[in-house]
PDB file of C-alpha atoms in Angstrom:
ATOM      1  CA  MET A 281     164.374  33.979  65.050  1.00  0.00           C
ATOM      2  CA  ALA A 282     163.507  36.595  67.708  1.00  0.00           C
ATOM      3  CA  ALA A 283     160.053  35.083  68.159  1.00  0.00           C
ATOM      4  CA  SER A 284     161.506  31.603  68.606  1.00  0.00           C
ATOM      5  CA  LEU A 285     163.983  32.893  71.227  1.00  0.00           C
ATOM      6  CA  ASP A 286     161.129  34.664  72.983  1.00  0.00           C
ATOM      7  CA  ASP A 287     158.971  31.537  72.874  1.00  0.00           C
ATOM      8  CA  ARG A 288     161.831  29.394  74.186  1.00  0.00           C
ATOM      9  CA  VAL A 289     162.500  31.756  77.108  1.00  0.00           C
ATOM     10  CA  THR A 290     158.797  31.703  78.001  1.00  0.00           C
ATOM     11  CA  GLU A 291     158.790  27.905  77.821  1.00  0.00           C
ATOM     12  CA  ILE A 292     161.884  27.606  80.047  1.00  0.00           C
ATOM     13  CA  LEU A 293     160.392  29.976  82.637  1.00  0.00           C
ATOM     14  CA  LYS A 294     157.175  27.966  82.755  1.00  0.00           C
ATOM     15  CA  GLU A 295     159.043  24.648  82.980  1.00  0.00           C
ATOM     16  CA  ALA A 296     161.105  26.028  85.877  1.00  0.00           C
ATOM     17  CA  GLY A 297     157.926  27.088  87.674  1.00  0.00           C
ATOM     18  CA  LEU A 298     158.993  30.736  87.743  1.00  0.00           C
ATOM     19  CA  CYS A 299     155.639  32.129  86.616  1.00  0.00           C
ATOM     20  CA  ARG A 300     152.534  32.543  88.699  1.00  0.00           C
ATOM     21  CA  PRO A 301     150.386  30.790  89.703  1.00  0.00           C
ATOM     22  CA  ASP A 302     152.857  27.878  89.629  1.00  0.00           C
ATOM     23  CA  ASN A 303     155.708  29.719  91.351  1.00  0.00           C
ATOM     24  CA  ALA A 304     156.198  27.753  94.563  1.00  0.00           C
ATOM     25  CA  PHE A 305     158.437  30.468  96.008  1.00  0.00           C
ATOM     26  CA  PHE A 306     155.718  33.118  95.859  1.00  0.00           C
ATOM     27  CA  GLU A 307     153.101  30.720  97.134  1.00  0.00           C
ATOM     28  CA  LEU A 308     155.257  29.888 100.150  1.00  0.00           C
ATOM     29  CA  ALA A 309     156.386  33.508 100.634  1.00  0.00           C
ATOM     30  CA  ASP A 310     152.794  34.701 100.855  1.00  0.00           C
ATOM     31  CA  SER A 311     152.224  32.345 103.795  1.00  0.00           C
ATOM     32  CA  VAL A 312     155.304  33.390 105.818  1.00  0.00           C
ATOM     33  CA  LYS A 313     154.567  35.345 108.987  1.00  0.00           C
ATOM     34  CA  GLN A 314     158.090  35.552 110.410  1.00  0.00           C
ATOM     35  CA  VAL A 315     161.640  35.133 109.075  1.00  0.00           C
ATOM     36  CA  ASP A 316     164.661  34.139 111.133  1.00  0.00           C
ATOM     37  CA  LEU A 317     167.778  36.256 110.787  1.00  0.00           C
ATOM     38  CA  GLU A 318     169.989  33.607 109.167  1.00  0.00           C
ATOM     39  CA  PRO A 319     167.638  32.824 106.236  1.00  0.00           C
ATOM     40  CA  ALA A 320     166.966  36.559 105.808  1.00  0.00           C
ATOM     41  CA  LEU A 321     170.722  37.110 105.493  1.00  0.00           C
ATOM     42  CA  GLU A 322     171.089  34.217 103.065  1.00  0.00           C
ATOM     43  CA  ILE A 323     168.329  35.633 100.866  1.00  0.00           C
ATOM     44  CA  GLY A 324     169.678  39.181 101.145  1.00  0.00           C
ATOM     45  CA  CYS A 325     173.267  38.225 100.301  1.00  0.00           C
ATOM     46  CA  GLY A 326     172.164  35.883  97.530  1.00  0.00           C
ATOM     47  CA  TRP A 327     169.940  38.516  95.927  1.00  0.00           C
ATOM     48  CA  GLN A 328     172.740  41.085  96.110  1.00  0.00           C
ATOM     49  CA  ARG A 329     175.066  38.686  94.316  1.00  0.00           C
ATOM     50  CA  ILE A 330     172.487  37.877  91.642  1.00  0.00           C
ATOM     51  CA  THR A 331     171.637  41.529  90.937  1.00  0.00           C
ATOM     52  CA  ARG A 332     175.318  42.507  90.824  1.00  0.00           C
ATOM     53  CA  THR A 333     176.077  39.685  88.404  1.00  0.00           C
ATOM     54  CA  PHE A 334     173.033  40.544  86.267  1.00  0.00           C
ATOM     55  CA  MET A 335     174.123  44.164  85.907  1.00  0.00           C
ATOM     56  CA  PHE A 336     177.737  43.451  85.014  1.00  0.00           C
ATOM     57  CA  THR A 337     177.135  40.467  82.721  1.00  0.00           C
ATOM     58  CA  THR A 338     174.474  42.410  80.818  1.00  0.00           C
ATOM     59  CA  LEU A 339     176.955  45.263  80.360  1.00  0.00           C
ATOM     60  CA  GLN A 340     179.621  42.733  79.357  1.00  0.00           C
ATOM     61  CA  SER A 341     177.343  41.255  76.692  1.00  0.00           C
ATOM     62  CA  LEU A 342     176.468  44.723  75.386  1.00  0.00           C
ATOM     63  CA  GLY A 343     180.211  45.316  75.029  1.00  0.00           C
ATOM     64  CA  VAL A 344     180.586  42.109  73.003  1.00  0.00           C
ATOM     65  CA  LEU A 345     177.790  43.288  70.717  1.00  0.00           C
ATOM     66  CA  ALA A 346     179.300  46.787  70.467  1.00  0.00           C
ATOM     67  CA  LYS A 347     182.614  45.240  69.416  1.00  0.00           C
ATOM     68  CA  GLN A 348     180.799  43.393  66.634  1.00  0.00           C
ATOM     69  CA  PHE A 349     179.279  46.703  65.544  1.00  0.00           C
ATOM     70  CA  THR A 350     182.695  48.380  65.409  1.00  0.00           C
ATOM     71  CA  ASP A 351     184.378  45.442  63.666  1.00  0.00           C
ATOM     72  CA  ASN A 352     181.687  45.238  60.987  1.00  0.00           C
ATOM     73  CA  GLU A 353     181.423  47.998  58.403  1.00  0.00           C
ATOM     74  CA  GLU A 354     177.755  47.226  57.739  1.00  0.00           C
ATOM     75  CA  GLU A 355     175.156  49.205  59.614  1.00  0.00           C
ATOM     76  CA  PRO A 356     173.395  47.054  62.241  1.00  0.00           C
ATOM     77  CA  PRO A 357     169.662  46.543  61.648  1.00  0.00           C
ATOM     78  CA  ARG A 358     167.449  49.062  63.442  1.00  0.00           C
ATOM     79  CA  SER A 359     165.716  46.237  65.285  1.00  0.00           C
ATOM     80  CA  VAL A 360     169.078  45.275  66.810  1.00  0.00           C
ATOM     81  CA  LEU A 361     169.851  48.917  67.597  1.00  0.00           C
ATOM     82  CA  GLY A 362     166.434  49.213  69.248  1.00  0.00           C
ATOM     83  CA  ALA A 363     167.125  46.162  71.394  1.00  0.00           C
ATOM     84  CA  TYR A 364     170.528  47.612  72.286  1.00  0.00           C
ATOM     85  CA  GLN A 365     168.863  50.886  73.250  1.00  0.00           C
ATOM     86  CA  THR A 366     166.327  49.071  75.451  1.00  0.00           C
ATOM     87  CA  ALA A 367     169.096  47.129  77.176  1.00  0.00           C
ATOM     88  CA  HIS A 368     170.878  50.388  77.982  1.00  0.00           C
ATOM     89  CA  GLN A 369     167.672  51.842  79.429  1.00  0.00           C
ATOM     90  CA  VAL A 370     167.155  48.848  81.707  1.00  0.00           C
ATOM     91  CA  ILE A 371     170.756  48.812  82.866  1.00  0.00           C
ATOM     92  CA  GLY A 372     170.589  52.609  83.189  1.00  0.00           C
ATOM     93  CA  ASP A 373     167.960  52.048  85.857  1.00  0.00           C
ATOM     94  CA  ASP A 374     170.272  49.646  87.694  1.00  0.00           C
ATOM     95  CA  LEU A 375     173.277  51.965  87.396  1.00  0.00           C
ATOM     96  CA  ALA A 376     171.911  55.504  87.480  1.00  0.00           C
ATOM     97  CA  ASN A 377     168.217  55.264  88.393  1.00  0.00           C
ATOM     98  CA  ALA A 378     167.005  56.621  85.066  1.00  0.00           C
ATOM     99  CA  ALA A 379     163.383  55.637  85.761  1.00  0.00           C
ATOM    100  CA  ASN A 380     161.484  58.200  87.806  1.00  0.00           C
ATOM    101  CA  GLU A 381     160.394  55.567  90.354  1.00  0.00           C
ATOM    102  CA  PHE A 382     164.029  54.954  91.224  1.00  0.00           C
ATOM    103  CA  ALA A 383     165.253  58.543  90.818  1.00  0.00           C
ATOM    104  CA  VAL A 384     162.984  59.839  93.587  1.00  0.00           C
ATOM    105  CA  ALA A 385     163.827  57.079  96.078  1.00  0.00           C
ATOM    106  CA  ALA A 386     167.408  56.003  95.429  1.00  0.00           C
ATOM    107  CA  PRO A 387     170.518  57.511  96.988  1.00  0.00           C
ATOM    108  CA  LYS A 388     172.518  59.727  94.639  1.00  0.00           C
ATOM    109  CA  GLY A 389     175.728  58.659  92.937  1.00  0.00           C
ATOM    110  CA  ALA A 390     177.311  55.228  93.253  1.00  0.00           C
ATOM    111  CA  ASP A 391     175.322  54.587  96.453  1.00  0.00           C
ATOM    112  CA  GLY A 392     172.206  54.372  94.258  1.00  0.00           C
ATOM    113  CA  ILE A 393     173.465  51.533  92.068  1.00  0.00           C
ATOM    114  CA  HIS A 394     170.836  48.905  92.763  1.00  0.00           C
ATOM    115  CA  TYR A 395     172.999  46.150  94.199  1.00  0.00           C
ATOM    116  CA  VAL A 396     174.934  48.698  96.327  1.00  0.00           C
ATOM    117  CA  TRP A 397     171.681  50.294  97.499  1.00  0.00           C
ATOM    118  CA  TRP A 398     170.404  46.802  98.409  1.00  0.00           C
ATOM    119  CA  ALA A 399     173.608  46.051 100.322  1.00  0.00           C
ATOM    120  CA  ASP A 400     173.377  49.301 102.281  1.00  0.00           C
ATOM    121  CA  THR A 401     169.665  49.177 103.101  1.00  0.00           C
ATOM    122  CA  ILE A 402     168.976  45.439 103.443  1.00  0.00           C
ATOM    123  CA  VAL A 403     172.147  43.397 103.918  1.00  0.00           C
ATOM    124  CA  ARG A 404     174.127  45.723 106.198  1.00  0.00           C
ATOM    125  CA  PRO A 405     171.270  46.217 108.715  1.00  0.00           C
ATOM    126  CA  LEU A 406     170.719  42.449 108.796  1.00  0.00           C
ATOM    127  CA  LEU A 407     174.433  41.883 109.391  1.00  0.00           C
ATOM    128  CA  GLU A 408     174.360  44.447 112.197  1.00  0.00           C
ATOM    129  CA  ARG A 409     171.407  42.683 113.844  1.00  0.00           C
ATOM    130  CA  GLY A 410     173.348  39.442 113.647  1.00  0.00           C
ATOM    131  CA  ASN A 411     176.450  40.982 115.223  1.00  0.00           C
ATOM    132  CA  GLY A 412     178.177  41.264 111.838  1.00  0.00           C
ATOM    133  CA  SER A 413     178.124  37.560 111.001  1.00  0.00           C
ATOM    134  CA  ALA A 414     179.316  37.069 107.440  1.00  0.00           C
ATOM    135  CA  ASP A 415     178.326  33.391 107.356  1.00  0.00           C
ATOM    136  CA  ALA A 416     175.325  34.249 105.189  1.00  0.00           C
ATOM    137  CA  ALA A 417     177.567  35.602 102.448  1.00  0.00           C
ATOM    138  CA  ALA A 418     179.253  32.217 102.212  1.00  0.00           C
ATOM    139  CA  LYS A 419     175.888  30.461 102.284  1.00  0.00           C
ATOM    140  CA  ALA A 420     174.744  32.700  99.434  1.00  0.00           C
ATOM    141  CA  ALA A 421     176.959  30.497  97.295  1.00  0.00           C
ATOM    142  CA  ALA A 422     174.210  27.873  97.380  1.00  0.00           C
ATOM    143  CA  PRO A 423     174.227  25.496  94.388  1.00  0.00           C
ATOM    144  CA  GLY A 424     171.226  27.199  92.762  1.00  0.00           C
ATOM    145  CA  ILE A 425     172.826  30.617  92.999  1.00  0.00           C
ATOM    146  CA  GLU A 426     176.170  29.260  91.799  1.00  0.00           C
ATOM    147  CA  ALA A 427     174.486  27.712  88.750  1.00  0.00           C
ATOM    148  CA  LEU A 428     172.593  30.917  87.975  1.00  0.00           C
ATOM    149  CA  VAL A 429     175.724  33.062  88.308  1.00  0.00           C
ATOM    150  CA  ALA A 430     177.674  30.641  86.082  1.00  0.00           C
ATOM    151  CA  ASN A 431     174.953  30.836  83.413  1.00  0.00           C
ATOM    152  CA  MET A 432     174.884  34.622  83.619  1.00  0.00           C
ATOM    153  CA  ARG A 433     178.667  34.740  83.218  1.00  0.00           C
ATOM    154  CA  ARG A 434     178.389  32.574  80.090  1.00  0.00           C
ATOM    155  CA  LEU A 435     175.685  34.878  78.743  1.00  0.00           C
ATOM    156  CA  GLY A 436     177.985  37.842  79.384  1.00  0.00           C
ATOM    157  CA  GLU A 437     180.383  36.448  76.789  1.00  0.00           C
ATOM    158  CA  SER A 438     177.692  36.305  74.100  1.00  0.00           C
ATOM    159  CA  PRO A 439     176.409  39.191  71.983  1.00  0.00           C
ATOM    160  CA  LEU A 440     172.890  37.836  72.608  1.00  0.00           C
ATOM    161  CA  GLY A 441     173.436  37.324  76.334  1.00  0.00           C
ATOM    162  CA  ALA A 442     172.050  40.725  77.328  1.00  0.00           C
ATOM    163  CA  ALA A 443     168.895  40.072  75.318  1.00  0.00           C
ATOM    164  CA  VAL A 444     168.366  36.712  77.011  1.00  0.00           C
ATOM    165  CA  GLU A 445     169.017  38.055  80.524  1.00  0.00           C
ATOM    166  CA  LEU A 446     166.770  41.066  79.993  1.00  0.00           C
ATOM    167  CA  ARG A 447     163.989  38.912  78.536  1.00  0.00           C
ATOM    168  CA  VAL A 448     164.055  36.575  81.537  1.00  0.00           C
ATOM    169  CA  VAL A 449     164.050  39.467  84.024  1.00  0.00           C
ATOM    170  CA  GLU A 450     161.272  41.209  82.112  1.00  0.00           C
ATOM    171  CA  ALA A 451     159.084  38.097  82.075  1.00  0.00           C
ATOM    172  CA  ILE A 452     159.437  37.505  85.803  1.00  0.00           C
ATOM    173  CA  ALA A 453     159.021  41.193  86.731  1.00  0.00           C
ATOM    174  CA  LEU A 454     155.951  41.639  84.542  1.00  0.00           C
ATOM    175  CA  ASP A 455     154.459  38.457  85.930  1.00  0.00           C
ATOM    176  CA  ILE A 456     154.937  39.719  89.489  1.00  0.00           C
ATOM    177  CA  ALA A 457     153.619  43.189  88.661  1.00  0.00           C
ATOM    178  CA  SER A 458     150.577  41.958  86.757  1.00  0.00           C
ATOM    179  CA  THR A 459     149.365  39.473  89.350  1.00  0.00           C
ATOM    180  CA  GLY A 460     150.484  41.246  92.487  1.00  0.00           C
ATOM    181  CA  SER A 461     150.683  39.609  95.859  1.00  0.00           C
ATOM    182  CA  THR A 462     147.845  38.567  98.097  1.00  0.00           C
ATOM    183  CA  ARG A 463     149.980  39.488 101.097  1.00  0.00           C
ATOM    184  CA  THR A 464     148.422  42.154 103.304  1.00  0.00           C
ATOM    185  CA  SER A 465     151.379  42.547 105.675  1.00  0.00           C
ATOM    186  CA  ARG A 466     155.123  41.956 105.687  1.00  0.00           C
ATOM    187  CA  PRO A 467     156.676  39.109 107.634  1.00  0.00           C
ATOM    188  CA  ARG A 468     158.414  40.070 110.861  1.00  0.00           C
ATOM    189  CA  LEU A 469     162.139  39.486 111.290  1.00  0.00           C
ATOM    190  CA  ARG A 470     162.846  37.246 114.252  1.00  0.00           C
ATOM    191  CA  THR A 471     166.255  38.000 115.726  1.00  0.00           C
ATOM    192  CA  PRO A 472     168.116  36.108 118.422  1.00  0.00           C
ATOM    193  CA  ALA A 473     168.166  37.612 121.902  1.00  0.00           C
ATOM    194  CA  ARG A 474     171.351  39.478 122.688  1.00  0.00           C
TER     195      ARG A 474
END
């Protein structure tokens, strides 16, 4: 069954165009030379919301699975325990920067939780450049983000939800890491004159 779940996730990602070279977002992003403040804020606020939801719904799902472990007298299979262990490692990176790459760069304590770190280093400076406009936060509730957050919340209620969320994130992250970007420079942020 694990292989069929894995195959289905891969199929869904390909159908959605979330893998390179068919990922229209990355294709377009590589061509961008400049980003206006408002879209930068929308992306920043939306990403913060998605990463926050991912972290908490994955933890929620792990709790559902842990409850099943405590309610059942039988020992869980080691393959399930291994998956549980992996999920904790991944979420450990989001929560406590367990991976060395994060440990050396992230702020210490709660400020280093990934979505908080993102808010402090990306969203807040963008808000300050836009005179504190919070309109982007409301726009981050775009239909696509709302649908994704709703699906993640449903997955949080399932003992398999963490496995599905982690598999999707892994597939996209590995795809990005393995193919890299052709971009040689970052886009500039265009801000309105004050």
